[in-house]
Short mmCIF file of C-alpha atoms and ligand atoms in Angstrom, two decimals:
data_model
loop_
_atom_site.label_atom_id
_atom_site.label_comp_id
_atom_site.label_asym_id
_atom_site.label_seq_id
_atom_site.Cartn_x
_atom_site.Cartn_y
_atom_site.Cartn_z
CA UNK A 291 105.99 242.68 44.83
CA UNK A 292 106.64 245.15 42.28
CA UNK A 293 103.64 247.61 41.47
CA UNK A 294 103.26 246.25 37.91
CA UNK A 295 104.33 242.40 38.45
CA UNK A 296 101.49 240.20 37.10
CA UNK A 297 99.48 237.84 39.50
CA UNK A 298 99.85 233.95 38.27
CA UNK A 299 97.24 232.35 40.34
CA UNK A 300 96.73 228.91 40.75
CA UNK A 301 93.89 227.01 42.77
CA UNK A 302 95.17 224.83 45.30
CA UNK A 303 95.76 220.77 44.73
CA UNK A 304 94.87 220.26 48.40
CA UNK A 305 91.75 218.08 47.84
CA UNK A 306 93.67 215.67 45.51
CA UNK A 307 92.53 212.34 47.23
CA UNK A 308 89.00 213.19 48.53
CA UNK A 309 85.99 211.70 46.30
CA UNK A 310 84.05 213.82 44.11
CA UNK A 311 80.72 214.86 45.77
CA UNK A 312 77.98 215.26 43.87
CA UNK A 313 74.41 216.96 44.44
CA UNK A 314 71.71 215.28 43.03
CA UNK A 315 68.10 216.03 42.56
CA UNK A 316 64.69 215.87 40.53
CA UNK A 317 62.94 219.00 40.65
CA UNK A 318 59.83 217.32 40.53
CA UNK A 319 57.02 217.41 43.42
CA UNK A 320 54.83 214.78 42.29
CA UNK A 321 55.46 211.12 44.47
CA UNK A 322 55.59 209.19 41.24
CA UNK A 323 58.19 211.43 38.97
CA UNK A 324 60.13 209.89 36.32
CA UNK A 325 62.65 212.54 37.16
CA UNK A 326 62.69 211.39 39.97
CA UNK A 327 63.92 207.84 38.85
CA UNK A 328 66.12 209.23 36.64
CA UNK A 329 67.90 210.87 39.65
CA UNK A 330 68.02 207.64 41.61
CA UNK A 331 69.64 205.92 38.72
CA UNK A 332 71.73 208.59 38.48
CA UNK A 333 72.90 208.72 41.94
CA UNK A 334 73.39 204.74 41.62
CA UNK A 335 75.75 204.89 38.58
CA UNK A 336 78.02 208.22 40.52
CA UNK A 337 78.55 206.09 43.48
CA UNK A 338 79.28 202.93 41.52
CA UNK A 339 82.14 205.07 39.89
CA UNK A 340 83.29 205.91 43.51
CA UNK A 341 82.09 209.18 43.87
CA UNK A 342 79.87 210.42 46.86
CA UNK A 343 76.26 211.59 46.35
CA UNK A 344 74.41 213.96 48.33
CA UNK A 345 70.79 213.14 46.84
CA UNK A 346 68.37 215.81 47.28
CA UNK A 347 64.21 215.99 47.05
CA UNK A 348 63.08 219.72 45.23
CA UNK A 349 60.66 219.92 48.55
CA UNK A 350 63.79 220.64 50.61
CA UNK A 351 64.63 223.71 48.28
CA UNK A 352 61.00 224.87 48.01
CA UNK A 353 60.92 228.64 47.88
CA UNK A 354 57.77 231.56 47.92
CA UNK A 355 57.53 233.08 44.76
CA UNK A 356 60.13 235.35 44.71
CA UNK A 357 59.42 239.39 45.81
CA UNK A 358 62.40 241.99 45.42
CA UNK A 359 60.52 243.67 48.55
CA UNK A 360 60.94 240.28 50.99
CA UNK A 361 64.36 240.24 49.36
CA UNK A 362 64.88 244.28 50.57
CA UNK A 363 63.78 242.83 54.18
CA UNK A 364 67.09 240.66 54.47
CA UNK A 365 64.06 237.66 53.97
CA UNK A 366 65.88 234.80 53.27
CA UNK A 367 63.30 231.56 52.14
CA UNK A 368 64.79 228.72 54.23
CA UNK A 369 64.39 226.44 50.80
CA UNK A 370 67.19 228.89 48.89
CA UNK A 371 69.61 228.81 52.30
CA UNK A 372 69.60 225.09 52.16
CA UNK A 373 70.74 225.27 48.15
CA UNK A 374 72.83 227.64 48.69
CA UNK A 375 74.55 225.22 51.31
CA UNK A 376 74.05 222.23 49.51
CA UNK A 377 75.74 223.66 46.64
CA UNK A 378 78.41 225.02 47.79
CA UNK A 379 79.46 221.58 49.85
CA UNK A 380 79.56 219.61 46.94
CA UNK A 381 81.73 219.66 43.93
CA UNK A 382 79.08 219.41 41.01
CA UNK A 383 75.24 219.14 40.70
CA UNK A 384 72.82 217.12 38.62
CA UNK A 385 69.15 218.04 37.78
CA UNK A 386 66.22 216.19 36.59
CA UNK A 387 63.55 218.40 35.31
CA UNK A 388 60.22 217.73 34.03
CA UNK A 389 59.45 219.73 30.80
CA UNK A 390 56.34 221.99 31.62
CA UNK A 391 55.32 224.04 28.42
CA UNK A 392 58.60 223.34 26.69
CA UNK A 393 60.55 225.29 29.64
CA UNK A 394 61.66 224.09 33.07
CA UNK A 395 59.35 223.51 35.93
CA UNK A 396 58.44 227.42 37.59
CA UNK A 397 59.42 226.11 40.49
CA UNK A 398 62.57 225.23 39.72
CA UNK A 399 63.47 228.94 38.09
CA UNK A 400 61.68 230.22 41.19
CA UNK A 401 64.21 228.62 43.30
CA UNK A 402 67.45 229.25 40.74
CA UNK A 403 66.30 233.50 41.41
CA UNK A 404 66.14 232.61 45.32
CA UNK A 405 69.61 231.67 45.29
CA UNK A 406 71.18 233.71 43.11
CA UNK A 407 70.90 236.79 45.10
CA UNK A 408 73.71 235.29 47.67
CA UNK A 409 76.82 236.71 47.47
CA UNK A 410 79.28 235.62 46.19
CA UNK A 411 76.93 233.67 43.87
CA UNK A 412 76.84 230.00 44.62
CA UNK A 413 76.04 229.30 41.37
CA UNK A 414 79.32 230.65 39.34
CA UNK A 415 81.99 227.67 38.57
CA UNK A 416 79.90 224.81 39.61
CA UNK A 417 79.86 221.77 36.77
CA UNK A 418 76.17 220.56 36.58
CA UNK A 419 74.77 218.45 34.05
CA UNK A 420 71.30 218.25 33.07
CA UNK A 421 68.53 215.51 32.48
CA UNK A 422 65.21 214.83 31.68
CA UNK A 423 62.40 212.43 31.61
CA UNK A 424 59.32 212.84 29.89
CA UNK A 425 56.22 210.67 28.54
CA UNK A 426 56.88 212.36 25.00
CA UNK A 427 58.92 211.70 22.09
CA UNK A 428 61.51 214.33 22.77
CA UNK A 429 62.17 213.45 26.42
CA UNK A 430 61.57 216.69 27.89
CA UNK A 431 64.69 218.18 26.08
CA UNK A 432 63.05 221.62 25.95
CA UNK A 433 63.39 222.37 29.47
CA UNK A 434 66.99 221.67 29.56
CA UNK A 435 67.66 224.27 27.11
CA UNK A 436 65.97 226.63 29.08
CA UNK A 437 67.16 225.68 31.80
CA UNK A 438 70.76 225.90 30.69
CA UNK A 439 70.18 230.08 29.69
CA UNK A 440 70.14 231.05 34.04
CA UNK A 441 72.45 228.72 34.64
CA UNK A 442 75.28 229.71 32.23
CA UNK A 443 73.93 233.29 33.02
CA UNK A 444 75.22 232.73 36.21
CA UNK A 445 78.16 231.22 35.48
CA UNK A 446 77.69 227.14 36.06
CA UNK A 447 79.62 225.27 33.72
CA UNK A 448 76.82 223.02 32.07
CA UNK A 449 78.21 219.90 30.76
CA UNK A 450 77.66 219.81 27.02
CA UNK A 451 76.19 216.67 26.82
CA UNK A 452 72.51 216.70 28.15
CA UNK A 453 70.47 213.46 28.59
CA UNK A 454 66.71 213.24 27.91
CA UNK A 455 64.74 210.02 28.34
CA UNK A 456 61.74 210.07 25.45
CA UNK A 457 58.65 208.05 26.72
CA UNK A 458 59.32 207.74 29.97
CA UNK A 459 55.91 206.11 30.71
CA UNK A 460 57.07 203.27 29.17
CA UNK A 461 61.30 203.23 29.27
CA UNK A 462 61.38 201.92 33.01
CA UNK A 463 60.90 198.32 34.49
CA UNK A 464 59.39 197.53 38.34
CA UNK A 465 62.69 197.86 39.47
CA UNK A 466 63.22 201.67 38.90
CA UNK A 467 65.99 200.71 35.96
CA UNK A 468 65.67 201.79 32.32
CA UNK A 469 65.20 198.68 30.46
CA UNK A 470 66.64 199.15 27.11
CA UNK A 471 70.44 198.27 27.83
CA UNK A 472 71.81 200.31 24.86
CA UNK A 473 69.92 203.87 26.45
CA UNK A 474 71.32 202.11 30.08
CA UNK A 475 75.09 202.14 28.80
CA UNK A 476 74.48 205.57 27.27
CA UNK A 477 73.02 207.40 30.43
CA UNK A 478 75.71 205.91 32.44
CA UNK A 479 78.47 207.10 29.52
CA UNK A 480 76.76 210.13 29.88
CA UNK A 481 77.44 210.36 33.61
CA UNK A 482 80.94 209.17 33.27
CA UNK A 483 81.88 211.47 31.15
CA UNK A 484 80.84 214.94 33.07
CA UNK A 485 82.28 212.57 36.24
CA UNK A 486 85.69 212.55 34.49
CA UNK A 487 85.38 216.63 33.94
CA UNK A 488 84.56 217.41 37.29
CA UNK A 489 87.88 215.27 38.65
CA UNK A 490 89.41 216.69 36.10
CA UNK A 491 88.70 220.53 36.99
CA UNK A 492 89.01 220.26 40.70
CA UNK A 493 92.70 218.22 40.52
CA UNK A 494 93.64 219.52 37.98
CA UNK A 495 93.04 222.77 37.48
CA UNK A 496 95.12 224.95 34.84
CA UNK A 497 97.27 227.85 35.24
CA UNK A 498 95.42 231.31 34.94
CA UNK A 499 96.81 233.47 32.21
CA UNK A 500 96.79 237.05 32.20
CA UNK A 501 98.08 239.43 29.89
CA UNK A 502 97.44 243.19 28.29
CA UNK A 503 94.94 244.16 25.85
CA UNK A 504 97.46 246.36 23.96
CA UNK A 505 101.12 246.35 23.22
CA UNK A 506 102.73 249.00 25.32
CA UNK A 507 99.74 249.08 28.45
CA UNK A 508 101.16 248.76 31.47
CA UNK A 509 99.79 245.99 33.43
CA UNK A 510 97.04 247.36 36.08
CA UNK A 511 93.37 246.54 37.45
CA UNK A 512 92.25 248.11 34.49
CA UNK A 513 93.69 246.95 31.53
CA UNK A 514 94.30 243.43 33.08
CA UNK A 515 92.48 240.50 31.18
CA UNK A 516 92.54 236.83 32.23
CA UNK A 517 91.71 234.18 30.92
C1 FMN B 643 51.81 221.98 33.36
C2 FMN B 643 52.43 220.86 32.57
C3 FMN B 643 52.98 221.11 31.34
C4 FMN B 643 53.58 220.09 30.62
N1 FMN B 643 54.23 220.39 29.45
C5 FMN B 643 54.96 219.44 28.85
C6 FMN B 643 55.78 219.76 27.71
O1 FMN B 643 55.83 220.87 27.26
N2 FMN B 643 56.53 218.78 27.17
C7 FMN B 643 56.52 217.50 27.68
O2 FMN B 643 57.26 216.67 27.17
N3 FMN B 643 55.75 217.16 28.72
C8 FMN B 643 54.99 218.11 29.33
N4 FMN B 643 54.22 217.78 30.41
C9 FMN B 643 54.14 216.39 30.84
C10 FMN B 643 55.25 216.05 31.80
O3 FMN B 643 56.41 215.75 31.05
C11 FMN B 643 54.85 214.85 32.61
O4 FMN B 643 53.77 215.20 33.46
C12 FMN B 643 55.99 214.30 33.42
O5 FMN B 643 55.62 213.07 33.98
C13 FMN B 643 56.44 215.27 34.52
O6 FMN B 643 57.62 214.84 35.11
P1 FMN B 643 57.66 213.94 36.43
O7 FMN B 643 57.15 212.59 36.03
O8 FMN B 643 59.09 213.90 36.82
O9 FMN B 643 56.79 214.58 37.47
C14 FMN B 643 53.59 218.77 31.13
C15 FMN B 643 52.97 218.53 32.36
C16 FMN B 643 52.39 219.55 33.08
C17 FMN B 643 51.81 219.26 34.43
#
């Protein structure tokens, strides 16, 4: 290759027929979460639509608080290994967090710090989307937006699209299903939808540009931009 040819890259269509794996999880503790429901429903509706689901409880990513001097010890919290792992052997991931104090659970960003001192990152170019459940009005809404600030941070694609139940107390019958059919149709919409990006961004991925910053720069490591 010349010295100033540019690099079209293009990620492999090897994976083409495999299903779409998914990791899903509530990051909830207690035994009777609504999260928790919302991630079995959840997991329901992605393997319905033919995808598989790796279904996750937040006690198998359960991390110390994190300490930068641990860290400096090569410590590694079993909990943010199995994440990391997790992660990485799925295509996408879907949370269900509780709203604590209008933020998400401390647990939760405990766990996101944990694992995002791998490297590489596990984090960047993963698809997630985010839900919540909540006995109030708003559905726990609040923690998804802070939740989404580390994650994009780190580079996870978070779907657009976020789904919050509002009184969750109530918005589930004995069976574990949410009873009003019109919020039913709209969670699993919901799920289809970030499904159909995910399928679409691993088969399909697009062409990388890259090109100079300034008429007349040679191409090189340093003035290179891509898109
Ligand atoms: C420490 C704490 C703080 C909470 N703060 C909020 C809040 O800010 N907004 C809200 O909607 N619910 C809040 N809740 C209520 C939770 O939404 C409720 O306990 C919910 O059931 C937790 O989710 P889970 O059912 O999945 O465990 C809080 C609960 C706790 C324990």
């Amino acid at each position: 290759m010349e010295q100033n040819e540019q690099t079209i890259s293009v990620r492999p269509r090897n994976r083409e027929n495999e299903p779409l794996r998914f990791l899903v999880f509530s990051a909830s503790l207690r035994t009777a979460s609504y999260n928790t429901l919302l991630a079995k429903i959840a997991s329901g509706i992605i393997k319905k639509h033919g995808a598989e689901v790796d279904y996750a409880e937040m006690s198998e990513f359960d991390c110390p608080s994190f300490n930068q001097d641990i860290e400096s010890k090569k410590i590694v919290p079993p909990g943010a290994e199995e994440f990391r792992k997790r992660l990485l052997a799925n295509d996408a991931f879907v949370i269900s967090s509780p709203e604590y104090n209008a933020s998400m659970p401390g647990l939760l960003k405990n766990m996101i710090d944990w694992v995002s001192r791998f490297s590489p990152q596990p984090f960047n170019e993963k698809h997630a989307l985010l839900m919540s459940a909540s006995p109030s009005m708003a559905g726990g809404n609040k923690a998804l937006w802070s939740l989404r600030i580390p994650l994009e941070h780190l580079g996870t694609r978070v779907f657009p699209d976020m789904f919050s139940l509002a009184v969750a107390h109530r918005a589930f019958n004995t069976d574990g299903e949410i009873t009003n059919a019109t919020l039913a149709q709209r969670f699993e919409n919901n799920l289809v939808a970030f499904m159909d990006l995910v399928e679409a961004a691993k088969n399909y991925p697009c062409i990388k540009k890259a090109w100079v910053e300034f008429l007349g720069e040679q191409p090189d490591l340093v003035t290179e931009r891509v898109e």
